[in-house]
mmCIF file of C-alpha atoms in Angstrom:
data_model
loop_
_atom_site.group_PDB
_atom_site.id
_atom_site.type_symbol
_atom_site.label_atom_id
_atom_site.label_comp_id
_atom_site.label_asym_id
_atom_site.label_seq_id
_atom_site.Cartn_x
_atom_site.Cartn_y
_atom_site.Cartn_z
ATOM 1 C CA MET A 5 0.000 0.000 0.000
ATOM 2 C CA SER A 6 1.413 3.367 -0.966
ATOM 3 C CA SER A 7 1.644 6.135 1.585
ATOM 4 C CA PRO A 8 -1.237 8.631 1.488
ATOM 5 C CA PHE A 9 1.375 11.394 1.356
ATOM 6 C CA ALA A 10 3.329 9.928 -1.572
ATOM 7 C CA HIS A 11 1.673 12.155 -4.187
ATOM 8 C CA PHE A 12 3.157 15.273 -2.552
ATOM 9 C CA GLN A 13 6.515 14.138 -3.930
ATOM 10 C CA GLN A 14 5.233 13.537 -7.460
ATOM 11 C CA CYS A 15 4.198 17.060 -8.412
ATOM 12 C CA ASN A 16 5.391 20.584 -7.788
ATOM 13 C CA PHE A 17 2.525 21.229 -5.407
ATOM 14 C CA PHE A 18 3.273 24.808 -4.411
ATOM 15 C CA GLN A 19 3.506 26.041 -8.029
ATOM 16 C CA THR A 20 -0.129 25.215 -8.780
ATOM 17 C CA PRO A 21 -2.875 27.842 -8.467
ATOM 18 C CA SER A 22 -4.244 28.412 -4.962
ATOM 19 C CA SER A 23 -7.716 27.012 -5.756
ATOM 20 C CA THR A 24 -6.175 23.856 -7.210
ATOM 21 C CA ARG A 25 -3.901 23.544 -4.181
ATOM 22 C CA ARG A 26 -6.916 23.633 -1.901
ATOM 23 C CA ILE A 27 -8.665 20.888 -3.881
ATOM 24 C CA LEU A 28 -5.540 18.725 -4.002
ATOM 25 C CA PHE A 29 -4.874 19.196 -0.316
ATOM 26 C CA SER A 30 -8.483 18.309 0.512
ATOM 27 C CA LEU A 31 -8.259 15.096 -1.514
ATOM 28 C CA ARG A 32 -4.913 14.101 -0.036
ATOM 29 C CA TYR A 33 -6.061 14.963 3.457
ATOM 30 C CA ARG A 34 -9.078 12.718 2.964
ATOM 31 C CA ARG A 35 -6.797 9.902 1.819
ATOM 32 C CA ALA A 36 -4.655 10.388 4.908
ATOM 33 C CA GLU A 37 -7.759 10.304 7.092
ATOM 34 C CA LEU A 38 -9.003 7.088 5.526
ATOM 35 C CA PHE A 39 -5.511 5.552 5.765
ATOM 36 C CA VAL A 40 -5.300 6.162 9.526
ATOM 37 C CA LEU A 41 -8.873 5.048 10.217
ATOM 38 C CA LYS A 42 -8.436 1.927 8.080
ATOM 39 C CA PHE A 43 -5.221 1.090 9.922
ATOM 40 C CA CYS A 44 -6.976 1.435 13.314
ATOM 41 C CA HIS A 45 -9.950 -0.597 12.079
ATOM 42 C CA GLN A 46 -7.693 -3.397 10.769
ATOM 43 C CA SER A 47 -5.712 -3.461 14.013
ATOM 44 C CA VAL A 48 -8.859 -3.915 16.094
ATOM 45 C CA LEU A 49 -10.200 -6.607 13.759
ATOM 46 C CA GLN A 50 -6.878 -8.467 13.765
ATOM 47 C CA SER A 51 -6.766 -8.430 17.558
ATOM 48 C CA PHE A 52 -10.363 -9.644 17.752
ATOM 49 C CA ARG A 53 -9.779 -12.423 15.212
ATOM 50 C CA SER A 54 -6.678 -13.589 17.073
ATOM 51 C CA SER A 55 -8.602 -13.719 20.351
ATOM 52 C CA VAL A 56 -11.501 -15.642 18.804
ATOM 53 C CA SER A 57 -9.133 -18.025 17.033
ATOM 54 C CA HIS A 58 -7.315 -18.741 20.262
ATOM 55 C CA CYS A 59 -10.565 -19.309 22.184
ATOM 56 C CA ILE A 60 -11.695 -21.796 19.528
ATOM 57 C CA ARG A 61 -8.376 -23.677 19.549
ATOM 58 C CA TYR A 62 -7.972 -23.545 23.317
ATOM 59 C CA PRO A 63 -11.457 -23.229 24.855
ATOM 60 C CA CYS A 64 -10.179 -24.397 28.252
ATOM 61 C CA PRO A 65 -6.393 -23.778 28.228
ATOM 62 C CA HIS A 66 -3.988 -25.503 30.543
ATOM 63 C CA PRO A 67 -2.856 -23.277 33.421
ATOM 64 C CA ASN A 68 0.775 -23.643 32.334
ATOM 65 C CA HIS A 69 0.038 -22.463 28.796
ATOM 66 C CA PRO A 70 1.762 -19.047 28.246
ATOM 67 C CA THR A 71 -1.388 -17.349 26.986
ATOM 68 C CA SER A 72 -3.394 -18.841 29.837
ATOM 69 C CA THR A 73 -0.829 -17.552 32.334
ATOM 70 C CA HIS A 74 -0.939 -14.056 30.847
ATOM 71 C CA THR A 75 -4.738 -14.063 30.790
ATOM 72 C CA MET A 76 -4.865 -15.269 34.376
ATOM 73 C CA THR A 77 -2.417 -12.593 35.498
ATOM 74 C CA LEU A 78 -4.320 -9.830 33.690
ATOM 75 C CA LEU A 79 -7.668 -10.989 35.032
ATOM 76 C CA GLN A 80 -6.349 -11.383 38.560
ATOM 77 C CA SER A 81 -4.880 -7.871 38.401
ATOM 78 C CA LEU A 82 -8.209 -6.428 37.239
ATOM 79 C CA LEU A 83 -10.147 -8.252 39.930
ATOM 80 C CA HIS A 84 -7.594 -7.279 42.587
ATOM 81 C CA LEU A 85 -7.599 -3.586 41.646
ATOM 82 C CA THR A 86 -11.397 -3.457 41.765
ATOM 83 C CA ASN A 87 -11.838 -5.698 44.799
ATOM 84 C CA PHE A 88 -13.822 -3.185 46.824
ATOM 85 C CA LYS A 89 -15.910 -4.297 49.774
ATOM 86 C CA ASN A 90 -19.065 -2.954 48.136
ATOM 87 C CA PRO A 91 -20.318 -5.065 45.179
ATOM 88 C CA LEU A 92 -21.697 -1.911 43.561
ATOM 89 C CA LEU A 93 -18.246 -0.313 43.392
ATOM 90 C CA GLN A 94 -16.776 -3.584 42.116
ATOM 91 C CA THR A 95 -18.946 -3.146 39.030
ATOM 92 C CA LEU A 96 -19.174 0.634 38.648
ATOM 93 C CA VAL A 97 -15.459 1.468 38.832
ATOM 94 C CA PRO A 98 -14.196 -0.889 36.070
ATOM 95 C CA SER A 99 -17.253 -0.237 33.896
ATOM 96 C CA VAL A 100 -16.932 3.554 34.021
ATOM 97 C CA SER A 101 -13.167 3.264 33.515
ATOM 98 C CA ALA A 102 -13.800 1.148 30.424
ATOM 99 C CA ALA A 103 -16.124 3.831 29.022
ATOM 100 C CA PHE A 104 -13.422 6.503 29.246
ATOM 101 C CA ALA A 105 -10.732 4.131 27.936
ATOM 102 C CA ILE A 106 -12.747 3.238 24.821
ATOM 103 C CA GLN A 107 -13.560 6.873 24.102
ATOM 104 C CA THR A 108 -9.883 7.770 24.492
ATOM 105 C CA ALA A 109 -8.949 5.040 22.010
ATOM 106 C CA PHE A 110 -11.332 6.533 19.426
ATOM 107 C CA ALA A 111 -10.517 10.148 20.265
ATOM 108 C CA ILE A 112 -6.800 9.937 19.444
ATOM 109 C CA PRO A 113 -7.077 8.961 15.729
ATOM 110 C CA SER A 114 -10.198 11.106 15.273
ATOM 111 C CA ILE A 115 -8.401 14.195 16.579
ATOM 112 C CA ALA A 116 -5.326 13.399 14.488
ATOM 113 C CA CYS A 117 -7.465 13.195 11.331
ATOM 114 C CA GLN A 118 -10.002 15.831 12.387
ATOM 115 C CA SER A 119 -12.659 13.260 11.536
ATOM 116 C CA ASP A 120 -16.106 12.977 13.106
ATOM 117 C CA ARG A 121 -17.163 9.862 11.216
ATOM 118 C CA PHE A 122 -16.685 7.432 14.082
ATOM 119 C CA TYR A 123 -17.945 9.615 16.930
ATOM 120 C CA ASP A 124 -21.474 8.193 17.105
ATOM 121 C CA PHE A 125 -20.220 4.703 16.262
ATOM 122 C CA SER A 126 -17.787 4.854 19.182
ATOM 123 C CA GLY A 127 -20.610 5.895 21.486
ATOM 124 C CA SER A 128 -22.712 2.871 20.562
ATOM 125 C CA LEU A 129 -19.712 0.562 20.847
ATOM 126 C CA THR A 130 -18.996 1.952 24.319
ATOM 127 C CA TYR A 131 -22.582 1.301 25.381
ATOM 128 C CA LEU A 132 -22.322 -2.311 24.211
ATOM 129 C CA ALA A 133 -18.924 -2.917 25.814
ATOM 130 C CA VAL A 134 -19.754 -1.337 29.174
ATOM 131 C CA THR A 135 -23.113 -3.111 29.369
ATOM 132 C CA ALA A 136 -21.483 -6.470 28.641
ATOM 133 C CA LEU A 137 -18.692 -5.821 31.147
ATOM 134 C CA SER A 138 -21.095 -4.834 33.924
ATOM 135 C CA LEU A 139 -23.139 -7.986 33.308
ATOM 136 C CA TYR A 140 -20.199 -10.330 32.894
ATOM 137 C CA LEU A 141 -17.716 -9.111 35.524
ATOM 138 C CA PRO A 142 -19.664 -9.901 38.742
ATOM 139 C CA ALA A 143 -20.338 -13.466 37.595
ATOM 140 C CA LEU A 144 -16.717 -13.880 36.543
ATOM 141 C CA ARG A 145 -15.539 -12.481 39.882
ATOM 142 C CA SER A 146 -17.759 -14.896 41.788
ATOM 143 C CA ARG A 147 -16.656 -17.830 39.667
ATOM 144 C CA HIS A 148 -13.001 -16.892 40.042
ATOM 145 C CA ALA A 149 -13.338 -16.615 43.827
ATOM 146 C CA THR A 150 -14.890 -20.088 43.973
ATOM 147 C CA LEU A 151 -12.151 -21.621 41.852
ATOM 148 C CA THR A 152 -9.408 -19.809 43.753
ATOM 149 C CA SER A 153 -10.686 -21.114 47.076
ATOM 150 C CA SER A 154 -10.684 -24.642 45.651
ATOM 151 C CA GLN A 155 -7.227 -24.179 44.047
ATOM 152 C CA SER A 156 -8.638 -24.852 40.581
ATOM 153 C CA PRO A 157 -7.188 -23.331 37.398
ATOM 154 C CA LEU A 158 -8.849 -20.255 35.932
ATOM 155 C CA PRO A 159 -11.678 -21.284 33.570
ATOM 156 C CA HIS A 160 -12.160 -20.018 30.066
ATOM 157 C CA LEU A 161 -14.220 -16.883 29.474
ATOM 158 C CA LEU A 162 -17.546 -18.664 29.032
ATOM 159 C CA SER A 163 -17.437 -20.057 32.572
ATOM 160 C CA PRO A 164 -19.787 -17.450 34.106
ATOM 161 C CA PHE A 165 -22.467 -18.406 31.604
ATOM 162 C CA LEU A 166 -21.921 -22.085 32.360
ATOM 163 C CA ALA A 167 -21.897 -21.543 36.115
ATOM 164 C CA GLY A 168 -25.607 -22.238 36.418
ATOM 165 C CA THR A 169 -25.279 -25.704 34.915
ATOM 166 C CA MET A 170 -22.321 -26.492 37.183
ATOM 167 C CA THR A 171 -23.697 -25.223 40.523
ATOM 168 C CA GLY A 172 -27.433 -25.590 40.015
ATOM 169 C CA ALA A 173 -28.018 -21.836 40.454
ATOM 170 C CA PRO A 174 -28.412 -19.362 37.587
ATOM 171 C CA ALA A 175 -25.481 -17.032 36.940
ATOM 172 C CA PHE A 176 -27.818 -14.132 36.100
ATOM 173 C CA ASN A 177 -31.316 -13.031 36.965
ATOM 174 C CA TRP A 178 -33.628 -12.617 33.981
ATOM 175 C CA ARG A 179 -34.031 -8.894 34.713
ATOM 176 C CA GLN A 180 -30.288 -8.367 34.353
ATOM 177 C CA VAL A 181 -30.300 -10.074 30.966
ATOM 178 C CA VAL A 182 -33.423 -8.229 29.764
ATOM 179 C CA LEU A 183 -32.166 -4.774 30.799
ATOM 180 C CA SER A 184 -28.732 -5.409 29.294
ATOM 181 C CA GLY A 185 -30.372 -6.678 26.116
ATOM 182 C CA ALA A 186 -32.664 -3.642 25.970
ATOM 183 C CA VAL A 187 -29.699 -1.270 26.112
ATOM 184 C CA SER A 188 -27.820 -3.334 23.519
ATOM 185 C CA ILE A 189 -30.762 -3.272 21.090
ATOM 186 C CA TRP A 190 -31.118 0.497 21.444
ATOM 187 C CA ALA A 191 -27.372 1.156 21.102
ATOM 188 C CA THR A 192 -26.987 -1.100 18.057
ATOM 189 C CA ARG A 193 -29.986 0.400 16.275
ATOM 190 C CA LEU A 194 -29.090 4.010 16.989
ATOM 191 C CA GLY A 195 -25.397 3.518 16.227
ATOM 192 C CA ALA A 196 -26.135 1.892 12.869
ATOM 193 C CA TYR A 197 -28.600 4.647 11.952
ATOM 194 C CA LEU A 198 -26.255 7.513 12.864
ATOM 195 C CA PHE A 199 -23.217 5.869 11.273
ATOM 196 C CA GLN A 200 -25.093 5.307 8.002
ATOM 197 C CA ARG A 201 -26.295 8.905 8.057
ATOM 198 C CA VAL A 202 -22.822 10.363 8.525
ATOM 199 C CA LEU A 203 -21.483 8.137 5.731
ATOM 200 C CA GLU A 204 -24.217 9.337 3.362
ATOM 201 C CA GLU A 205 -23.774 13.011 4.244
ATOM 202 C CA GLY A 206 -19.972 12.820 4.501
ATOM 203 C CA LYS A 207 -19.809 14.684 7.819
ATOM 204 C CA ASP A 208 -21.651 15.656 10.975
ATOM 205 C CA SER A 209 -22.406 19.373 10.965
ATOM 206 C CA ARG A 210 -22.331 19.453 14.776
ATOM 207 C CA PHE A 211 -18.541 19.133 14.657
ATOM 208 C CA ASP A 212 -17.711 21.618 11.901
ATOM 209 C CA GLU A 213 -16.189 24.033 14.417
ATOM 210 C CA ILE A 214 -15.259 21.607 17.195
ATOM 211 C CA LYS A 215 -13.116 19.096 15.300
ATOM 212 C CA THR A 216 -10.541 21.712 14.263
ATOM 213 C CA SER A 217 -9.731 22.318 17.942
ATOM 214 C CA ALA A 218 -8.029 19.345 19.606
ATOM 215 C CA PRO A 219 -9.016 20.297 23.199
ATOM 216 C CA ARG A 220 -12.674 20.852 22.266
ATOM 217 C CA PHE A 221 -12.840 17.664 20.195
ATOM 218 C CA TRP A 222 -11.225 15.737 23.055
ATOM 219 C CA GLY A 223 -13.813 17.229 25.385
ATOM 220 C CA ALA A 224 -16.591 15.963 23.100
ATOM 221 C CA PHE A 225 -15.324 12.387 23.417
ATOM 222 C CA MET A 226 -14.957 12.687 27.196
ATOM 223 C CA ALA A 227 -18.477 14.131 27.357
ATOM 224 C CA GLN A 228 -19.687 11.080 25.458
ATOM 225 C CA ALA A 229 -17.953 8.801 27.990
ATOM 226 C CA THR A 230 -19.744 10.698 30.763
ATOM 227 C CA TRP A 231 -23.044 10.347 28.883
ATOM 228 C CA VAL A 232 -22.590 6.573 28.628
ATOM 229 C CA SER A 233 -21.586 6.233 32.283
ATOM 230 C CA VAL A 234 -24.494 8.254 33.678
ATOM 231 C CA CYS A 235 -27.140 6.724 31.405
ATOM 232 C CA LEU A 236 -26.022 3.187 32.240
ATOM 233 C CA MET A 237 -25.969 3.822 35.987
ATOM 234 C CA PRO A 238 -29.236 1.937 36.738
ATOM 235 C CA VAL A 239 -28.273 -0.988 34.494
ATOM 236 C CA MET A 240 -24.793 -1.252 36.022
ATOM 237 C CA ALA A 241 -26.337 -1.142 39.508
ATOM 238 C CA VAL A 242 -28.772 -3.948 38.653
ATOM 239 C CA ASN A 243 -25.990 -6.023 37.096
ATOM 240 C CA ALA A 244 -23.969 -5.631 40.313
ATOM 241 C CA VAL A 245 -26.669 -7.459 42.297
ATOM 242 C CA PRO A 246 -25.796 -11.115 42.995
ATOM 243 C CA ALA A 247 -28.344 -13.471 41.476
ATOM 244 C CA ALA A 248 -29.091 -14.921 44.919
ATOM 245 C CA ALA A 249 -30.243 -11.495 46.184
ATOM 246 C CA PHE A 250 -33.153 -11.319 43.748
ATOM 247 C CA ALA A 251 -36.222 -12.176 45.777
ATOM 248 C CA GLY A 252 -39.928 -11.495 45.712
ATOM 249 C CA PRO A 253 -42.484 -12.106 42.953
ATOM 250 C CA ALA A 254 -41.405 -13.330 39.550
ATOM 251 C CA LEU A 255 -42.976 -10.263 37.931
ATOM 252 C CA ARG A 256 -43.432 -6.862 39.556
ATOM 253 C CA VAL A 257 -45.565 -3.894 38.543
ATOM 254 C CA THR A 258 -42.362 -1.930 37.902
ATOM 255 C CA ASP A 259 -41.253 -4.642 35.466
ATOM 256 C CA VAL A 260 -44.423 -4.309 33.404
ATOM 257 C CA VAL A 261 -44.542 -0.504 33.501
ATOM 258 C CA GLY A 262 -40.826 -0.060 32.876
ATOM 259 C CA LEU A 263 -40.551 -2.500 29.990
ATOM 260 C CA GLY A 264 -43.763 -1.078 28.508
ATOM 261 C CA LEU A 265 -42.268 2.415 28.551
ATOM 262 C CA TYR A 266 -39.076 1.084 26.975
ATOM 263 C CA VAL A 267 -40.917 -0.645 24.127
ATOM 264 C CA GLY A 268 -43.119 2.385 23.488
ATOM 265 C CA GLY A 269 -40.142 4.733 23.584
ATOM 266 C CA ILE A 270 -37.911 2.781 21.236
ATOM 267 C CA VAL A 271 -40.775 2.247 18.756
ATOM 268 C CA PHE A 272 -41.494 5.984 18.820
ATOM 269 C CA GLU A 273 -37.820 6.789 18.243
ATOM 270 C CA VAL A 274 -37.409 4.272 15.423
ATOM 271 C CA VAL A 275 -40.529 5.476 13.593
ATOM 272 C CA ALA A 276 -39.452 9.122 13.923
ATOM 273 C CA ASP A 277 -35.944 8.383 12.639
ATOM 274 C CA ARG A 278 -37.273 6.372 9.704
ATOM 275 C CA GLN A 279 -39.716 9.100 8.746
ATOM 276 C CA LYS A 280 -36.901 11.638 8.781
ATOM 277 C CA ALA A 281 -34.553 9.371 6.809
ATOM 278 C CA ARG A 282 -37.224 8.712 4.160
ATOM 279 C CA TRP A 283 -38.048 12.426 3.939
ATOM 280 C CA MET A 284 -34.382 13.338 3.432
ATOM 281 C CA ARG A 285 -33.897 10.603 0.836
ATOM 282 C CA GLU A 286 -36.968 11.700 -1.123
ATOM 283 C CA LYS A 287 -35.804 15.298 -0.965
ATOM 284 C CA ARG A 288 -32.441 14.342 -2.483
ATOM 285 C CA GLU A 289 -34.283 12.396 -5.184
ATOM 286 C CA LYS A 290 -36.539 15.419 -5.919
ATOM 287 C CA VAL A 291 -39.687 13.531 -4.910
ATOM 288 C CA HIS A 292 -40.856 16.591 -2.954
ATOM 289 C CA ASP A 293 -39.720 20.167 -2.467
ATOM 290 C CA GLU A 294 -40.548 20.590 1.230
ATOM 291 C CA VAL A 295 -37.913 22.600 3.078
ATOM 292 C CA PHE A 296 -38.514 21.062 6.505
ATOM 293 C CA LEU A 297 -40.242 17.966 7.852
ATOM 294 C CA SER A 298 -43.666 18.632 9.375
ATOM 295 C CA SER A 299 -45.638 15.432 8.753
ATOM 296 C CA GLY A 300 -46.084 12.119 10.557
ATOM 297 C CA LEU A 301 -44.789 12.157 14.116
ATOM 298 C CA TRP A 302 -43.055 15.433 13.289
ATOM 299 C CA ALA A 303 -46.498 17.035 13.156
ATOM 300 C CA LYS A 304 -47.057 15.927 16.759
ATOM 301 C CA SER A 305 -43.685 17.002 18.110
ATOM 302 C CA ARG A 306 -40.781 19.056 16.772
ATOM 303 C CA HIS A 307 -38.394 16.408 18.155
ATOM 304 C CA PRO A 308 -40.280 13.093 18.415
ATOM 305 C CA ASN A 309 -37.059 11.053 18.333
ATOM 306 C CA TYR A 310 -35.889 12.791 21.503
ATOM 307 C CA PHE A 311 -39.228 12.087 23.180
ATOM 308 C CA GLY A 312 -38.799 8.399 22.345
ATOM 309 C CA GLU A 313 -35.326 8.364 23.860
ATOM 310 C CA LEU A 314 -36.470 10.075 27.060
ATOM 311 C CA THR A 315 -39.301 7.558 27.366
ATOM 312 C CA LEU A 316 -37.180 4.448 26.910
ATOM 313 C CA TRP A 317 -34.588 5.568 29.482
ATOM 314 C CA THR A 318 -37.421 6.312 31.907
ATOM 315 C CA GLY A 319 -38.639 2.758 31.337
ATOM 316 C CA ILE A 320 -35.205 1.294 32.055
ATOM 317 C CA ALA A 321 -34.975 3.374 35.238
ATOM 318 C CA THR A 322 -38.455 2.269 36.358
ATOM 319 C CA THR A 323 -37.645 -1.425 35.962
ATOM 320 C CA SER A 324 -34.321 -0.902 37.731
ATOM 321 C CA VAL A 325 -35.793 0.963 40.691
ATOM 322 C CA GLY A 326 -38.201 -1.892 41.386
ATOM 323 C CA ILE A 327 -35.162 -4.144 41.764
ATOM 324 C CA LEU A 328 -32.992 -1.802 43.820
ATOM 325 C CA LEU A 329 -35.783 -0.933 46.274
ATOM 326 C CA ALA A 330 -36.032 -4.569 47.393
ATOM 327 C CA ARG A 331 -34.626 -4.924 50.908
ATOM 328 C CA PRO A 332 -32.302 -7.884 50.160
ATOM 329 C CA VAL A 333 -30.763 -5.912 47.280
ATOM 330 C CA GLN A 334 -30.349 -2.772 49.390
ATOM 331 C CA ALA A 335 -28.643 -4.829 52.089
ATOM 332 C CA VAL A 336 -26.180 -6.348 49.619
ATOM 333 C CA LEU A 337 -25.344 -3.086 47.824
ATOM 334 C CA GLY A 338 -25.514 -0.879 50.913
ATOM 335 C CA LEU A 339 -28.112 1.448 49.396
ATOM 336 C CA SER A 340 -30.798 3.485 51.096
ATOM 337 C CA PRO A 341 -34.160 3.900 49.322
ATOM 338 C CA GLN A 342 -33.229 7.499 48.490
ATOM 339 C CA ALA A 343 -29.883 6.423 47.024
ATOM 340 C CA ALA A 344 -31.586 3.707 44.960
ATOM 341 C CA LEU A 345 -34.047 6.219 43.517
ATOM 342 C CA ALA A 346 -31.266 8.683 42.727
ATOM 343 C CA LEU A 347 -29.087 5.999 41.151
ATOM 344 C CA CYS A 348 -31.888 4.959 38.801
ATOM 345 C CA TYR A 349 -33.512 8.237 37.828
ATOM 346 C CA VAL A 350 -30.263 10.155 37.369
ATOM 347 C CA SER A 351 -30.220 8.461 33.948
ATOM 348 C CA PRO A 352 -33.466 9.845 32.426
ATOM 349 C CA ALA A 353 -32.915 13.152 34.260
ATOM 350 C CA PHE A 354 -29.482 13.506 32.666
ATOM 351 C CA VAL A 355 -30.799 12.537 29.217
ATOM 352 C CA THR A 356 -33.625 15.074 29.562
ATOM 353 C CA PHE A 357 -31.226 17.837 30.575
ATOM 354 C CA LEU A 358 -28.781 16.935 27.800
ATOM 355 C CA LEU A 359 -31.362 16.775 25.017
ATOM 356 C CA LEU A 360 -33.577 19.686 26.040
ATOM 357 C CA LYS A 361 -30.987 22.118 27.379
ATOM 358 C CA VAL A 362 -27.537 21.315 25.968
ATOM 359 C CA SER A 363 -26.887 19.380 22.766
ATOM 360 C CA GLY A 364 -30.164 18.140 21.332
ATOM 361 C CA VAL A 365 -33.004 20.608 20.990
ATOM 362 C CA PRO A 366 -30.951 23.842 21.369
ATOM 363 C CA LEU A 367 -28.540 22.968 18.536
ATOM 364 C CA SER A 368 -31.301 21.742 16.218
ATOM 365 C CA GLU A 369 -33.603 24.691 16.898
ATOM 366 C CA LYS A 370 -30.760 27.143 16.371
ATOM 367 C CA LYS A 371 -29.921 25.560 13.020
ATOM 368 C CA TYR A 372 -33.558 25.459 11.883
ATOM 369 C CA ASP A 373 -34.215 29.043 13.003
ATOM 370 C CA ARG A 374 -31.215 30.207 11.015
ATOM 371 C CA LYS A 375 -32.388 28.393 7.880
ATOM 372 C CA TYR A 376 -36.158 28.795 8.001
ATOM 373 C CA GLY A 377 -36.833 31.480 10.620
ATOM 374 C CA ASP A 378 -38.141 33.954 8.040
ATOM 375 C CA ARG A 379 -40.696 31.502 6.610
ATOM 376 C CA LYS A 380 -44.302 31.875 7.738
ATOM 377 C CA ASP A 381 -45.060 28.133 7.498
ATOM 378 C CA TYR A 382 -42.074 27.354 9.713
ATOM 379 C CA GLN A 383 -43.161 29.930 12.273
ATOM 380 C CA GLU A 384 -46.671 28.438 12.332
ATOM 381 C CA TRP A 385 -45.334 24.880 12.699
ATOM 382 C CA LYS A 386 -43.046 25.955 15.518
ATOM 383 C CA ARG A 387 -45.855 27.810 17.270
ATOM 384 C CA ASP A 388 -48.449 25.030 16.976
ATOM 385 C CA THR A 389 -46.202 21.983 17.539
ATOM 386 C CA PRO A 390 -44.843 21.082 21.001
ATOM 387 C CA LYS A 391 -41.077 21.087 21.381
ATOM 388 C CA CYS A 392 -40.711 17.534 22.667
ATOM 389 C CA PHE A 393 -43.739 15.959 24.362
ATOM 390 C CA PRO A 394 -46.187 15.107 21.542
ATOM 391 C CA LYS A 395 -49.651 16.529 21.109
ATOM 392 C CA PHE A 396 -51.697 13.401 20.423
ATOM 393 C CA PHE A 397 -55.145 15.020 20.570
#
């Protein structure tokens, strides 16, 4: 593969007209950006393939195997560093640390290339990784403690999922799996949608000014790590609960209400996003000449996708609070009822504040006002349509 900068040596670049220089530099800069991002992408894939290949060849490695020894040492170090007395901290600290580590890994090449293409993708990936870690780590810690006390070798990475068949007790409670799956479905869907959109449009206009400043762009990635950590707080807290501490009825009112809100919210968000994507595609194809979207759910709310997101996070918090308010769970995690409520509802409260006051509605409204503020139809739509919470009747 030739270097993306090789063409600078093949022509007398600085003797060309200024306009041509700008075009050439833009093209070569884009090649450099793609070169760096492709290199990072290939490195991650190669590492993942090597890990999977090794797990297939050595699903239960011998303790004297070099890779097994290194894995054991790394895992023991992680478990030792996060071996707090409180099970909640044992899950929260490594999970939040992982969120900032992943965002840092994406921030470095993105800042170097001044590229915003992988910003939303990295956010979704962080959600998936942190959710999986918070679900997996407590079971792995428990399994490792059992094997250590019996002087058994460290099992392979699927052992927490097999623990139920070996001990007769389930490794996870169904609520932990459902909540983790709910977050994973939302993150995968939203990440794929946003990543496809930025690929089609070539950029994300939110970062036109930010990505040229390394400190501000770095701050955007760290803000995203904070967003992931705060939003996942109720799910991480539920995943920190030992399976044996789940008591009470098989199905609570909070389970039904919370999961109902989640389903309604994610359906609302998906429909709103699809309506907007179809409208934009038809506008590019000259199917219509509308200047802004004001039909479908967008006739009920100026930001129906944000309403859907607020609703689904409220549903996750509601299901979580029903779990954390149980006395056996509070005793294990050392939580008071007030702390349990705060830990759960800080997530939808933070999302509401972020979308309505910081990055969601304010940025969109400012952009729309600048483009269409002098149009009478836009002024009427803005006056008659609620900002976020839909007008159904």
